[in-house]
Short mmCIF file of C-alpha atoms and ligand atoms in Angstrom, two decimals:
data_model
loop_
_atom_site.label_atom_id
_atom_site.label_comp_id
_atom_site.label_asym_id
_atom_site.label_seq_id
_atom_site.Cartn_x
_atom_site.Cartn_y
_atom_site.Cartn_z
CA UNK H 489 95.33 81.09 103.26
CA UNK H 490 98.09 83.37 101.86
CA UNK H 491 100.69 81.75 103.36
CA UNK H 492 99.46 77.98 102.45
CA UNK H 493 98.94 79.47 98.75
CA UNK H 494 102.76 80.42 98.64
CA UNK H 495 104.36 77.08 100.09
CA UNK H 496 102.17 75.48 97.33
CA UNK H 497 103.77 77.77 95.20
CA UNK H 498 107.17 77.14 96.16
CA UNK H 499 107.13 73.62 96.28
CA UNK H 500 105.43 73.39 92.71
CA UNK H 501 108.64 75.28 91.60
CA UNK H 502 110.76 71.77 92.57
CA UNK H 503 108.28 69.45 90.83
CA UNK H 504 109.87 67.04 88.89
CA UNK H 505 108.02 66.64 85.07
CA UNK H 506 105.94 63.65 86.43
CA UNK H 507 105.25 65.07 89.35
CA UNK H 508 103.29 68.48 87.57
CA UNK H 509 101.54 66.38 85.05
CA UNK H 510 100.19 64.23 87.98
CA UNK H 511 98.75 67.00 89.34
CA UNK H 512 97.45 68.50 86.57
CA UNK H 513 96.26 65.44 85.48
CA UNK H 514 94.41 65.54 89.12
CA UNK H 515 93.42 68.77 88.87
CA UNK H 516 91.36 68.23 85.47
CA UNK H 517 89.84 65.06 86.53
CA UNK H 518 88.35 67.46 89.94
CA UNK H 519 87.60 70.24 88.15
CA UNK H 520 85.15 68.05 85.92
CA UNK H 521 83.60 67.15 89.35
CA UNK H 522 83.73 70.37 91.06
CA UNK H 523 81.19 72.29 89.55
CA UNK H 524 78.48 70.07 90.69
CA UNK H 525 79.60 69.22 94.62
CA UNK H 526 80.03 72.43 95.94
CA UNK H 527 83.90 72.67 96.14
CA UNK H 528 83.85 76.25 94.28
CA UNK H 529 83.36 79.14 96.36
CA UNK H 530 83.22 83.24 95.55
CA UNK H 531 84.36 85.06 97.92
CA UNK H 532 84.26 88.87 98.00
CA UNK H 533 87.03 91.89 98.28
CA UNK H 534 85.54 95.23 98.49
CA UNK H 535 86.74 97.85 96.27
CA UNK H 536 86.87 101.16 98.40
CA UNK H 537 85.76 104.63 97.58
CA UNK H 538 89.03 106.74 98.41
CA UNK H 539 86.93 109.77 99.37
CA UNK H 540 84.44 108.57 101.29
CA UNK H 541 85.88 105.16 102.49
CA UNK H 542 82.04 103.16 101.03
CA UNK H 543 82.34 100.31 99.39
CA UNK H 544 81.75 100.95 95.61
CA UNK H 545 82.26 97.59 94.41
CA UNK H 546 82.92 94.21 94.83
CA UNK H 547 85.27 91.53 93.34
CA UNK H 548 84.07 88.04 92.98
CA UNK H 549 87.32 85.91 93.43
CA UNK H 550 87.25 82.44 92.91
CA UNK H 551 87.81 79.47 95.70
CA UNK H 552 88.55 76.08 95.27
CA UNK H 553 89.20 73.43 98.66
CA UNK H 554 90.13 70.05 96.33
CA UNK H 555 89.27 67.16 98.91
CA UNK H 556 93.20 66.08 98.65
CA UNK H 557 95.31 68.08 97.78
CA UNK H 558 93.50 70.96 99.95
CA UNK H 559 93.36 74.71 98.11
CA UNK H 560 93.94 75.06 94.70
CA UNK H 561 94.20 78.88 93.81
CA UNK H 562 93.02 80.21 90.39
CA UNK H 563 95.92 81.14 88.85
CA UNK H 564 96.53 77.33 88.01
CA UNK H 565 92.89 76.36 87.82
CA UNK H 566 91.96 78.67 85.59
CA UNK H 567 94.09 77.83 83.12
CA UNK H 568 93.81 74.61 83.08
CA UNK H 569 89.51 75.04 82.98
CA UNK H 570 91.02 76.89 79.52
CA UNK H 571 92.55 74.14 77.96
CA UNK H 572 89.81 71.84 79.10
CA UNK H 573 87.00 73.78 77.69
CA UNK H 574 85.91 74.25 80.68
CA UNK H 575 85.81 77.85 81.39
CA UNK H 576 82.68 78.82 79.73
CA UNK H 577 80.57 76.71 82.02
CA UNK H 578 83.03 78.18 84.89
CA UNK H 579 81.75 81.74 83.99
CA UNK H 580 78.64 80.80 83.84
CA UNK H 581 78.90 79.55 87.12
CA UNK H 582 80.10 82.64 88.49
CA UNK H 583 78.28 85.23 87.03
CA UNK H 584 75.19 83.42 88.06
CA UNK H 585 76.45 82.98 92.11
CA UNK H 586 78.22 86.79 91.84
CA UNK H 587 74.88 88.65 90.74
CA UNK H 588 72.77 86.23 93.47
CA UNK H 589 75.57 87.82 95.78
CA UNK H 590 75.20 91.27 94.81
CA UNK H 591 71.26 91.35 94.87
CA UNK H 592 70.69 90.67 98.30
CA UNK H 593 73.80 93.60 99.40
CA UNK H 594 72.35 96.64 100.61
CA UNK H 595 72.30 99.51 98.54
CA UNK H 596 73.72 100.19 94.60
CA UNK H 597 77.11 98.06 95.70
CA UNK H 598 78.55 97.02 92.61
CA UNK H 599 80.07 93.43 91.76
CA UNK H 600 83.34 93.19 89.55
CA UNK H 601 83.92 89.54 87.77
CA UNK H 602 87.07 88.41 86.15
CA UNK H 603 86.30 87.39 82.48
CA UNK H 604 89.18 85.26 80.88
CA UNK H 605 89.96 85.97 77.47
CA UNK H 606 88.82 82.79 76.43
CA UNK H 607 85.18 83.31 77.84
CA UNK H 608 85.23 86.73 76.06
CA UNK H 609 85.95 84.83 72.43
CA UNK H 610 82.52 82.91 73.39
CA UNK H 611 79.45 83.75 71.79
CA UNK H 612 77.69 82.21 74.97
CA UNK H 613 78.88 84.86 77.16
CA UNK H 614 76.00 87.80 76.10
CA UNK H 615 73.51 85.15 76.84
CA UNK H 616 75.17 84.10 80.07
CA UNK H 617 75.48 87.70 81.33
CA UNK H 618 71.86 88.43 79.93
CA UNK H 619 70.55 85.28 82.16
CA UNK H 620 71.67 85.71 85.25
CA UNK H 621 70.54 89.61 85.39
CA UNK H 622 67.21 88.34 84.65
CA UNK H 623 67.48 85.19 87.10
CA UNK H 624 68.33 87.64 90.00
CA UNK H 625 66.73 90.52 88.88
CA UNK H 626 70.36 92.42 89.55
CA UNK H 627 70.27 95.82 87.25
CA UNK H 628 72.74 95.69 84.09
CA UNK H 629 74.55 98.71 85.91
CA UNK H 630 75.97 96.47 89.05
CA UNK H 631 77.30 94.19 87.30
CA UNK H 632 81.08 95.42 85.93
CA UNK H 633 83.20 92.75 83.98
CA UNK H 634 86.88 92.92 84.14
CA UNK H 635 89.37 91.75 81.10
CA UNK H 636 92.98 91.48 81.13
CA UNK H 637 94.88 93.67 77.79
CA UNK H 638 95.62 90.11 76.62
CA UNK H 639 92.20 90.37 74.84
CA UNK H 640 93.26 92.74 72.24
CA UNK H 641 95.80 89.85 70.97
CA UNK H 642 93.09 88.37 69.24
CA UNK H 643 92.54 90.23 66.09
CA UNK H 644 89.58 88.03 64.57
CA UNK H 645 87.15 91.06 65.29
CA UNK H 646 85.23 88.51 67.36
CA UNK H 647 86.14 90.08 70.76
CA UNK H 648 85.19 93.23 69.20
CA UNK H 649 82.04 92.42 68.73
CA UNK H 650 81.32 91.06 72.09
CA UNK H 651 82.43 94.13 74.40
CA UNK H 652 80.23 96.09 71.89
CA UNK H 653 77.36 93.99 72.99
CA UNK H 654 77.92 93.55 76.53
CA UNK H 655 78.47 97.63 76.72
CA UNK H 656 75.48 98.28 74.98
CA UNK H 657 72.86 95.59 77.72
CA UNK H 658 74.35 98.79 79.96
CA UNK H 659 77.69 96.75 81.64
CA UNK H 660 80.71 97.95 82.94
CA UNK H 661 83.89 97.30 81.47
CA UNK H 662 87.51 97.16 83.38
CA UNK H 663 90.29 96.74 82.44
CA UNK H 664 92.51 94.88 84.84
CA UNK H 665 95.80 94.29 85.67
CA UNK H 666 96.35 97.53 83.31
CA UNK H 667 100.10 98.06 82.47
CA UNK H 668 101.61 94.58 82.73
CA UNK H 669 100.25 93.01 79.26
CA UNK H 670 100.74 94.25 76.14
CA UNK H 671 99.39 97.81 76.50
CA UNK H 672 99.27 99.99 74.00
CA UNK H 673 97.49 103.08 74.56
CA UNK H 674 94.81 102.91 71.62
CA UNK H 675 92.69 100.54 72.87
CA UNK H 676 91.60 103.38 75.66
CA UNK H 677 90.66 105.03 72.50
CA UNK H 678 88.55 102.40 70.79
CA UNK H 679 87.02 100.80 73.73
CA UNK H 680 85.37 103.00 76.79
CA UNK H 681 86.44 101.47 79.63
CA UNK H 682 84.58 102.64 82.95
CA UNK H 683 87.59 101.97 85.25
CA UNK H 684 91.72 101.12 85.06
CA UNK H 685 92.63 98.76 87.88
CA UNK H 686 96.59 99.53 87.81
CA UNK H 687 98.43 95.93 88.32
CA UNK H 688 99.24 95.63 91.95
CA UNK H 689 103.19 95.17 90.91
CA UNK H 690 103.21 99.10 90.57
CA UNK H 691 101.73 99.72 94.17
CA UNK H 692 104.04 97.21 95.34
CA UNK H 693 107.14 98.97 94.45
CA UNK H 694 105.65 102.86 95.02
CA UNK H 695 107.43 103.09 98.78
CA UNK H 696 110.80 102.20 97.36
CA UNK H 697 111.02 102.93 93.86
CA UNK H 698 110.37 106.17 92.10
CA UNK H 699 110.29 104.69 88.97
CA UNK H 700 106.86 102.88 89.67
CA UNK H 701 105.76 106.52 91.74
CA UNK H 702 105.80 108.22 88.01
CA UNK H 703 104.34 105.61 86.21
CA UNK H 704 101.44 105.48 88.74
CA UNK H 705 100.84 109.19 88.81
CA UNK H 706 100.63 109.31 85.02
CA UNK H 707 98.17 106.16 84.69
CA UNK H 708 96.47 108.20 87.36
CA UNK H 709 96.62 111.43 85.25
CA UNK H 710 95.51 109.55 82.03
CA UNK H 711 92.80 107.79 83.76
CA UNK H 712 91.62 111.38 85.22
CA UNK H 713 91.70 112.77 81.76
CA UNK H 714 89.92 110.53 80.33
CA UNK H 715 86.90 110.37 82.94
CA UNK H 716 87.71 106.73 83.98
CA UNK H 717 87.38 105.58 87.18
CA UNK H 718 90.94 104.17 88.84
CA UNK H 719 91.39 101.23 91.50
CA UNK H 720 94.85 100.66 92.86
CA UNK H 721 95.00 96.94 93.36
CA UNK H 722 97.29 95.12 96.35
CA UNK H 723 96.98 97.82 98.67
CA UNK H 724 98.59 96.81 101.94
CA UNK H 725 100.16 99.68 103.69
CA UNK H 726 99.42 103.24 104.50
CA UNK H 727 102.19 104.31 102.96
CA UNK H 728 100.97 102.91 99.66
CA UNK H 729 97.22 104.61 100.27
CA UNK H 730 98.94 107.41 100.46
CA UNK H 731 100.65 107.16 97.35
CA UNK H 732 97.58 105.99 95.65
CA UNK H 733 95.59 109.25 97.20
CA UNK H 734 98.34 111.42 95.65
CA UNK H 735 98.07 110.06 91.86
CA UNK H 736 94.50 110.91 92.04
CA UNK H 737 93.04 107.63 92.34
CA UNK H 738 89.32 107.18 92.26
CA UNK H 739 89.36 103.70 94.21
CA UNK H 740 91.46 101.35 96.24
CA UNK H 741 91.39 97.82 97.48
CA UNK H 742 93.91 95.20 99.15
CA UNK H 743 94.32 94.14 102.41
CA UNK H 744 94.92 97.03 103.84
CA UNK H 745 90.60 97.53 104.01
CA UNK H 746 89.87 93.63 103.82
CA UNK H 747 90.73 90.17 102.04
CA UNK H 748 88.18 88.10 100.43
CA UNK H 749 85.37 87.72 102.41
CA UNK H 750 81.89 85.85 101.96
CA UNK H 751 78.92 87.13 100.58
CA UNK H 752 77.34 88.00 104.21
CA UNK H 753 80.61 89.66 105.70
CA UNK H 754 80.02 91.97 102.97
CA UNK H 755 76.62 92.43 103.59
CA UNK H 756 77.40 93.35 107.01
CA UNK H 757 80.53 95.40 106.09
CA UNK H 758 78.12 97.61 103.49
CA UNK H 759 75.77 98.08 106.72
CA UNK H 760 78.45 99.09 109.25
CA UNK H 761 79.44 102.21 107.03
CA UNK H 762 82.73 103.62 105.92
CA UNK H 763 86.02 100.98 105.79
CA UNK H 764 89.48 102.02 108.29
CA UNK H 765 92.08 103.22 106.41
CA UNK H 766 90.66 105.08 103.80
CA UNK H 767 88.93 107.49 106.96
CA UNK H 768 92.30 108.72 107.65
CA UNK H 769 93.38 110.43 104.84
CA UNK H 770 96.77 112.57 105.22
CA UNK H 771 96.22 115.94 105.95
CA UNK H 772 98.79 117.10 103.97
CA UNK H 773 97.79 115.38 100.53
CA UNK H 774 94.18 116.11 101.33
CA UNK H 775 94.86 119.86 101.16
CA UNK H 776 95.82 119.55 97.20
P1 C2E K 1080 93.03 89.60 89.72
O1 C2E K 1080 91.74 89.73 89.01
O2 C2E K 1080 94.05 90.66 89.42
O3 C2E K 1080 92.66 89.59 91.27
C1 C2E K 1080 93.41 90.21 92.28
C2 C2E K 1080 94.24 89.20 93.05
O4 C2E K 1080 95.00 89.89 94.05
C3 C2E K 1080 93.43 88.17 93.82
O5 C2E K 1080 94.17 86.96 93.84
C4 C2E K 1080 93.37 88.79 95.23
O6 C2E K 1080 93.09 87.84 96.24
C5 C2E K 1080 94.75 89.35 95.33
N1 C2E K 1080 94.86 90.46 96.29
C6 C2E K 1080 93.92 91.34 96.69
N2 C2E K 1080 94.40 92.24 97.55
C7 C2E K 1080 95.71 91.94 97.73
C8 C2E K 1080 96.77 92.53 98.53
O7 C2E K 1080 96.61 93.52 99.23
N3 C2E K 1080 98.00 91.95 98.41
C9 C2E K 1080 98.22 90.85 97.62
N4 C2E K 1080 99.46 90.35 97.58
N5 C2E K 1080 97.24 90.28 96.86
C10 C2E K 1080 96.01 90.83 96.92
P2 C2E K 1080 93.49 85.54 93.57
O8 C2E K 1080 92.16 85.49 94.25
O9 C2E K 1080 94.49 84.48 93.90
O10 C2E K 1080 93.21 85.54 92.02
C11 C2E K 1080 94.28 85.53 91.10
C12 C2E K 1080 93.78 85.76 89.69
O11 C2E K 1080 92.96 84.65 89.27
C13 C2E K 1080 92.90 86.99 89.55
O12 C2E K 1080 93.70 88.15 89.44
C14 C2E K 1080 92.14 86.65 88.28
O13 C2E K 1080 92.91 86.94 87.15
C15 C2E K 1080 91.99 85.14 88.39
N6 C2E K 1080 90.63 84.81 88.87
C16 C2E K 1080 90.13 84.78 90.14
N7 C2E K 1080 88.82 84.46 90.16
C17 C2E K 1080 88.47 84.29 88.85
C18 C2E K 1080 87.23 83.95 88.17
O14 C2E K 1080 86.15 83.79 88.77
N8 C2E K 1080 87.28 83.85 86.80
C19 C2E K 1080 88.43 84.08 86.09
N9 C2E K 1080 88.38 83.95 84.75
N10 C2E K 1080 89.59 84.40 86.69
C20 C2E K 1080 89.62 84.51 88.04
MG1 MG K 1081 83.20 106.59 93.60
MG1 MG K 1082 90.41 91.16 88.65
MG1 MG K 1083 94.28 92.48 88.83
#
């Protein structure tokens, strides 16, 4: 799916003006028809425990097959649901299918859902969130909501309000993609975050480039110090588990444990026990 994903991408990089608004022009008129016939899909990447190797968490990613022009990932769907006006009935959507997911998991597994800025401007979303806890009688704890930094761009006090409300029905709040958007270190002060997923660009480079070693060891410092949980996103090698172990990470996930999966793989994978990977820690960072 990967691979398919990136040819798209490289292709779309040639497309001529007519060509990209054709098929965004295409990929409006099936998103207005997708909600209803079943061509979204959530699947599922666990977010790993780096001590015990359990699965803490869960992301709900989403997954669209257009009938035509075959998978369609989020980064352009999304969006485009934006500008349509879409995305609030898109959340809506998902939070309702991510918390059905969640409540029949074994155990106090946690689910993680991407909120776009957008939905987070939307005076539906309490409501939304508030419904489908009640729907699938999934406890306000399990459910954690990740935003991107590009929230804090809108100053109308409106977003404010919302994360107030949404912290205080007992949600978690991430913040994701963390160092990539227009950080600036005082919204860890103004908002309590439960958890800092580092942007997988920094794991990326942490075998090869010592720059991106010292920023992740202080984000995992800061995070430390400040009693917030930390997920290292785009995890793919030992090598970068490693280096994610030694900056004191709380959590890890990438491909490394498992890709996206469906809602019963990760009922099974909660019931089998402890993921590969992170059972092998290195004996000689494990002595710190
Ligand atoms: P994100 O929230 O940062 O999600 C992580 C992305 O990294 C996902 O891409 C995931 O499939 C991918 N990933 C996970 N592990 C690895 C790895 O080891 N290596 C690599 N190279 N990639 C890995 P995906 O599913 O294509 O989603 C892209 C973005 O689209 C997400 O970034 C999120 O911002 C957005 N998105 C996805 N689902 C939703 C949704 O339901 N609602 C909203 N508003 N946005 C969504
Ligand atoms: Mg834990
Ligand atoms: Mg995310
Ligand atoms: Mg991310």
């Amino acid at each position: 799916e990967a691979k398919r994903e990136g040819r798209n991408r490289a292709s779309s990089f040639n497309w001529s003006l007519k060509e990209r608004f054709n098929r965004v022009h295409e990929v409006e008129t099936g998103l207005r028809r997708a909600l209803e016939t079943n061509e979204l899909k959530l699947l599922f990447q666990p977010i790993v425990d780096l001590e015990s190797g359990h699965i803490d968490a869960c992301e709900a990613l989403l997954r669209w097959d257009h009938p035509v022009l075959g998978p369609i990932s989020p980064g352009e769907f999304i969006p485009i649901a934006e500008s349509m006006g879409m995305i609030e009935a898109m959340t809506g959507w998902v939070l309702r299918e991510a918390c059905i997911a969640a409540a029949s998991w074994p155990g106090e597994v946690r689910i993680a859902i991407n909120i776009s800025p957008a939905s987070l401007k939307s005076h539906e979303l309490p409501g939304n969130v508030i419904a489908a806890l009640l729907e699938t009688g999934l406890p306000a704890r399990r459910l954690e909501l990740e935003v991107t930094e590009s929230i804090f761009l809108d100053d109308s006090g409106q977003t404010n309000t919302i994360l107030r409300e949404l912290q205080r029905i007992g949600l978690r709040l991430a913040l994701d993609d963390f160092g990539t958007g227009y950080s600036s270190l005082s919204y860890l002060r103004s908002y309590r975050f439960d958890t800092l997923k580092v942007d997988q660009s920094f794991m990326a480079g942490v075998s090869s480039n010592a720059e991106d070693r010292a920023i992740v060891r202080a984000i995992g410092n800061l995070a430390r110090d400040l009693a917030m949980d930390t997920v290292a996103e785009g995890i793919e090698t030992p090598d970068q588990l490693l280096h994610a172990r030694e900056a004191g990470f709380t959590n890890v996930q990438g491909y490394l444990f498992s890709r996206p999966v469906t809602s019963e793989r990760i009922a099974e994978m909660i019931a089998t026990g402890p993921l590969e990977g992170a059972e092998r820690p290195d004996p000689v960072i494990r002595k710190r």
